[in-house]
mmCIF file of C-alpha atoms in Angstrom:
data_model
loop_
_atom_site.group_PDB
_atom_site.id
_atom_site.type_symbol
_atom_site.label_atom_id
_atom_site.label_comp_id
_atom_site.label_asym_id
_atom_site.label_seq_id
_atom_site.Cartn_x
_atom_site.Cartn_y
_atom_site.Cartn_z
ATOM 1 C CA MET Q 920 -42.296 5.058 -49.835
ATOM 2 C CA ILE Q 921 -43.585 8.200 -48.130
ATOM 3 C CA GLU Q 922 -43.688 8.645 -44.372
ATOM 4 C CA TRP Q 923 -45.403 11.613 -42.730
ATOM 5 C CA TYR Q 924 -43.832 13.379 -39.779
ATOM 6 C CA LEU Q 925 -45.751 16.665 -40.074
ATOM 7 C CA PRO Q 926 -49.324 16.994 -41.363
ATOM 8 C CA HIS Q 927 -48.455 18.435 -44.787
ATOM 9 C CA MET Q 928 -44.792 17.601 -45.170
ATOM 10 C CA PRO Q 929 -43.945 14.312 -46.945
ATOM 11 C CA LEU Q 930 -40.526 12.808 -46.388
ATOM 12 C CA LEU Q 931 -39.021 10.380 -48.880
ATOM 13 C CA ILE Q 932 -37.246 7.570 -47.117
ATOM 14 C CA HIS Q 933 -33.899 6.359 -48.438
ATOM 15 C CA PRO Q 934 -34.054 2.616 -49.309
ATOM 16 C CA LEU Q 935 -31.553 1.776 -46.562
ATOM 17 C CA LEU Q 936 -33.902 3.338 -43.979
ATOM 18 C CA ARG Q 937 -37.134 1.654 -45.055
ATOM 19 C CA GLY Q 938 -36.809 -1.067 -42.413
ATOM 20 C CA GLN Q 939 -36.532 1.598 -39.698
ATOM 21 C CA ALA Q 940 -40.193 2.626 -40.068
ATOM 22 C CA SER Q 941 -41.466 -0.698 -38.796
ATOM 23 C CA GLN Q 942 -39.378 -0.620 -35.611
ATOM 24 C CA GLY Q 943 -41.500 2.085 -33.951
ATOM 25 C CA GLY Q 944 -41.338 3.061 -30.304
ATOM 26 C CA ASN Q 945 -42.376 1.445 -27.051
ATOM 27 C CA ASN Q 946 -46.018 2.478 -27.126
ATOM 28 C CA GLY Q 947 -48.506 1.400 -29.762
ATOM 29 C CA GLU Q 948 -49.386 4.853 -31.108
ATOM 30 C CA ASN Q 949 -45.791 5.602 -32.229
ATOM 31 C CA ARG Q 950 -45.295 2.218 -33.878
ATOM 32 C CA GLY Q 951 -44.670 2.584 -37.628
ATOM 33 C CA LYS Q 952 -43.855 6.306 -37.409
ATOM 34 C CA LEU Q 953 -40.488 7.989 -37.689
ATOM 35 C CA ASN Q 954 -39.730 11.267 -35.998
ATOM 36 C CA LYS Q 955 -37.705 14.034 -37.609
ATOM 37 C CA VAL Q 956 -34.726 13.676 -35.243
ATOM 38 C CA HIS Q 957 -34.519 9.932 -35.917
ATOM 39 C CA ILE Q 958 -34.558 10.574 -39.689
ATOM 40 C CA GLU Q 959 -31.849 13.257 -39.459
ATOM 41 C CA ASN Q 960 -29.656 10.969 -37.338
ATOM 42 C CA GLN Q 961 -30.052 8.107 -39.791
ATOM 43 C CA PHE Q 962 -29.256 10.313 -42.808
ATOM 44 C CA SER Q 963 -26.119 11.696 -41.154
ATOM 45 C CA LYS Q 964 -24.978 8.101 -40.593
ATOM 46 C CA LEU Q 965 -25.672 7.307 -44.239
ATOM 47 C CA GLU Q 966 -23.727 10.314 -45.500
ATOM 48 C CA SER Q 967 -20.670 9.329 -43.517
ATOM 49 C CA SER Q 968 -20.808 5.564 -43.953
ATOM 50 C CA ASP Q 969 -22.544 4.708 -47.239
ATOM 51 C CA ARG Q 970 -20.232 5.522 -50.130
ATOM 52 C CA PHE Q 971 -23.078 5.046 -52.599
ATOM 53 C CA TYR Q 972 -25.390 7.571 -50.930
ATOM 54 C CA THR Q 973 -25.712 10.173 -53.678
ATOM 55 C CA GLY Q 974 -27.126 13.034 -51.602
ATOM 56 C CA ASN Q 975 -23.598 14.091 -50.679
ATOM 57 C CA SER Q 976 -21.967 16.515 -53.133
ATOM 58 C CA LYS Q 977 -18.525 15.113 -52.237
ATOM 59 C CA ASN Q 978 -19.567 11.746 -53.665
ATOM 60 C CA HIS Q 979 -18.345 11.164 -57.234
ATOM 61 C CA PHE Q 980 -21.792 9.807 -58.137
ATOM 62 C CA TYR Q 981 -23.581 12.972 -57.024
ATOM 63 C CA LEU Q 982 -25.431 14.882 -59.740
ATOM 64 C CA ASN Q 983 -26.817 18.327 -59.027
ATOM 65 C CA ASN Q 984 -30.346 19.191 -60.181
ATOM 66 C CA ASP Q 985 -28.748 21.515 -62.748
ATOM 67 C CA ASP Q 986 -26.655 18.717 -64.259
ATOM 68 C CA HIS Q 987 -28.177 17.409 -67.472
ATOM 69 C CA PRO Q 988 -26.902 15.832 -70.711
ATOM 70 C CA GLY Q 989 -27.353 19.055 -72.709
ATOM 71 C CA LEU Q 990 -25.130 21.094 -70.396
ATOM 72 C CA SER Q 991 -22.159 22.833 -72.013
ATOM 73 C CA LEU Q 992 -19.246 23.012 -69.576
ATOM 74 C CA VAL Q 993 -16.871 25.077 -71.736
ATOM 75 C CA SER Q 994 -17.417 27.946 -74.158
ATOM 76 C CA ASN Q 995 -14.910 26.890 -76.835
ATOM 77 C CA HIS Q 996 -15.542 23.636 -78.686
ATOM 78 C CA LEU Q 997 -12.673 21.320 -79.556
ATOM 79 C CA THR Q 998 -11.893 21.840 -83.234
ATOM 80 C CA GLY Q 999 -8.616 19.929 -83.320
ATOM 81 C CA SER Q 1000 -5.947 22.611 -83.174
ATOM 82 C CA ASN Q 1001 -7.098 23.944 -79.793
ATOM 83 C CA HIS Q 1002 -6.816 20.693 -77.819
ATOM 84 C CA ASN Q 1003 -4.507 22.063 -75.112
ATOM 85 C CA SER Q 1004 -6.777 24.973 -74.158
ATOM 86 C CA TRP Q 1005 -9.933 22.853 -74.557
ATOM 87 C CA SER Q 1006 -8.467 20.079 -72.392
ATOM 88 C CA ARG Q 1007 -7.484 22.560 -69.679
ATOM 89 C CA ALA Q 1008 -10.957 24.147 -69.640
ATOM 90 C CA MET Q 1009 -12.680 20.738 -69.545
ATOM 91 C CA THR Q 1010 -10.355 19.523 -66.788
ATOM 92 C CA MET Q 1011 -11.180 22.538 -64.643
ATOM 93 C CA ALA Q 1012 -14.933 22.089 -65.248
ATOM 94 C CA LEU Q 1013 -14.847 18.350 -64.506
ATOM 95 C CA ILE Q 1014 -12.844 18.906 -61.317
ATOM 96 C CA ALA Q 1015 -15.365 21.557 -60.244
ATOM 97 C CA LYS Q 1016 -18.168 19.036 -60.849
ATOM 98 C CA ASN Q 1017 -16.195 16.291 -59.032
ATOM 99 C CA LYS Q 1018 -16.258 14.126 -62.173
ATOM 100 C CA MET Q 1019 -12.623 14.150 -63.311
ATOM 101 C CA CYS Q 1020 -12.319 10.599 -61.975
ATOM 102 C CA PHE Q 1021 -14.539 9.431 -64.859
ATOM 103 C CA VAL Q 1022 -12.002 10.598 -67.457
ATOM 104 C CA ASP Q 1023 -8.714 9.956 -65.654
ATOM 105 C CA GLY Q 1024 -9.581 6.330 -64.859
ATOM 106 C CA SER Q 1025 -9.441 6.624 -61.077
ATOM 107 C CA ILE Q 1026 -12.986 5.178 -60.913
ATOM 108 C CA SER Q 1027 -13.223 1.996 -62.901
ATOM 109 C CA LYS Q 1028 -16.448 0.509 -64.227
ATOM 110 C CA PRO Q 1029 -18.016 -1.708 -61.551
ATOM 111 C CA THR Q 1030 -19.200 -5.182 -62.464
ATOM 112 C CA ILE Q 1031 -22.894 -5.486 -63.213
ATOM 113 C CA ASP Q 1032 -23.646 -7.110 -59.835
ATOM 114 C CA GLU Q 1033 -21.986 -4.341 -57.781
ATOM 115 C CA PRO Q 1034 -24.375 -1.851 -56.129
ATOM 116 C CA SER Q 1035 -22.626 1.130 -57.747
ATOM 117 C CA HIS Q 1036 -22.972 -0.167 -61.323
ATOM 118 C CA ASN Q 1037 -26.072 1.845 -62.270
ATOM 119 C CA LEU Q 1038 -24.742 4.986 -60.576
ATOM 120 C CA TRP Q 1039 -21.481 4.637 -62.487
ATOM 121 C CA LEU Q 1040 -23.364 4.192 -65.789
ATOM 122 C CA GLN Q 1041 -25.459 7.266 -65.100
ATOM 123 C CA CYS Q 1042 -22.469 9.479 -64.285
ATOM 124 C CA ASN Q 1043 -20.256 8.068 -67.036
ATOM 125 C CA ASN Q 1044 -22.965 8.790 -69.616
ATOM 126 C CA MET Q 1045 -23.478 12.270 -68.206
ATOM 127 C CA VAL Q 1046 -19.736 13.009 -68.504
ATOM 128 C CA MET Q 1047 -19.661 11.608 -72.058
ATOM 129 C CA SER Q 1048 -22.602 13.894 -72.931
ATOM 130 C CA TRP Q 1049 -20.727 16.886 -71.532
ATOM 131 C CA ILE Q 1050 -17.647 15.965 -73.575
ATOM 132 C CA LEU Q 1051 -19.714 15.495 -76.750
ATOM 133 C CA ASN Q 1052 -21.357 18.901 -76.189
ATOM 134 C CA SER Q 1053 -17.904 20.501 -76.131
ATOM 135 C CA LEU Q 1054 -16.740 19.085 -79.467
ATOM 136 C CA SER Q 1055 -17.165 20.289 -83.033
ATOM 137 C CA LYS Q 1056 -19.846 18.350 -84.913
ATOM 138 C CA GLU Q 1057 -17.294 16.401 -86.959
ATOM 139 C CA ILE Q 1058 -15.212 15.372 -83.945
ATOM 140 C CA ALA Q 1059 -18.324 14.489 -81.926
ATOM 141 C CA GLU Q 1060 -19.489 12.141 -84.669
ATOM 142 C CA SER Q 1061 -16.108 10.374 -84.628
ATOM 143 C CA VAL Q 1062 -16.307 9.502 -80.906
ATOM 144 C CA MET Q 1063 -20.078 9.121 -80.496
ATOM 145 C CA TYR Q 1064 -19.974 5.327 -80.143
ATOM 146 C CA ILE Q 1065 -17.146 5.046 -77.620
ATOM 147 C CA ASP Q 1066 -18.517 3.311 -74.521
ATOM 148 C CA ASN Q 1067 -16.902 5.173 -71.656
ATOM 149 C CA ALA Q 1068 -15.555 8.594 -70.795
ATOM 150 C CA VAL Q 1069 -11.964 7.394 -70.214
ATOM 151 C CA GLU Q 1070 -11.706 5.905 -73.715
ATOM 152 C CA MET Q 1071 -13.325 8.995 -75.240
ATOM 153 C CA TRP Q 1072 -10.920 11.319 -73.390
ATOM 154 C CA LEU Q 1073 -7.857 9.243 -74.357
ATOM 155 C CA ASP Q 1074 -8.951 9.024 -78.009
ATOM 156 C CA LEU Q 1075 -9.254 12.810 -78.192
ATOM 157 C CA ARG Q 1076 -5.906 13.299 -76.477
ATOM 158 C CA ASP Q 1077 -4.127 10.833 -78.757
ATOM 159 C CA ARG Q 1078 -5.560 12.381 -81.909
ATOM 160 C CA PHE Q 1079 -5.282 16.085 -81.124
ATOM 161 C CA SER Q 1080 -2.558 16.775 -78.554
#
């Protein structure tokens, strides 16, 4: 849904704010319109109260525009004998991206009916892609079909550390 608050400046409305547009003001001409201050106030409330709002870089579900499945987080691929240095480099990169929780198990997979389920799937698959991109071809093929980043991380640790 797009609301206009300046002639040539569209503003995408977060799903939790969509009902706000119909509330309008006291006079008829403002009904159905949102002003910029109202939008900014509502978004600041969302950032502090809605733990699934992904526009906040402190949120574990946040993905930057530069984050993509082909991204290589470390320069040295895991070949087997270099697990300790590879693991340290990956840990630092995942902490910097605020995604270590997907490999250390501190965020568990939500049930399918929880609101965060799709966000978790998206981030978990992104982290698994980053891990796969940091492995030698042979090792990547051996963990390709593991379903979550925690299991993939633990499998690599158990085999190579």
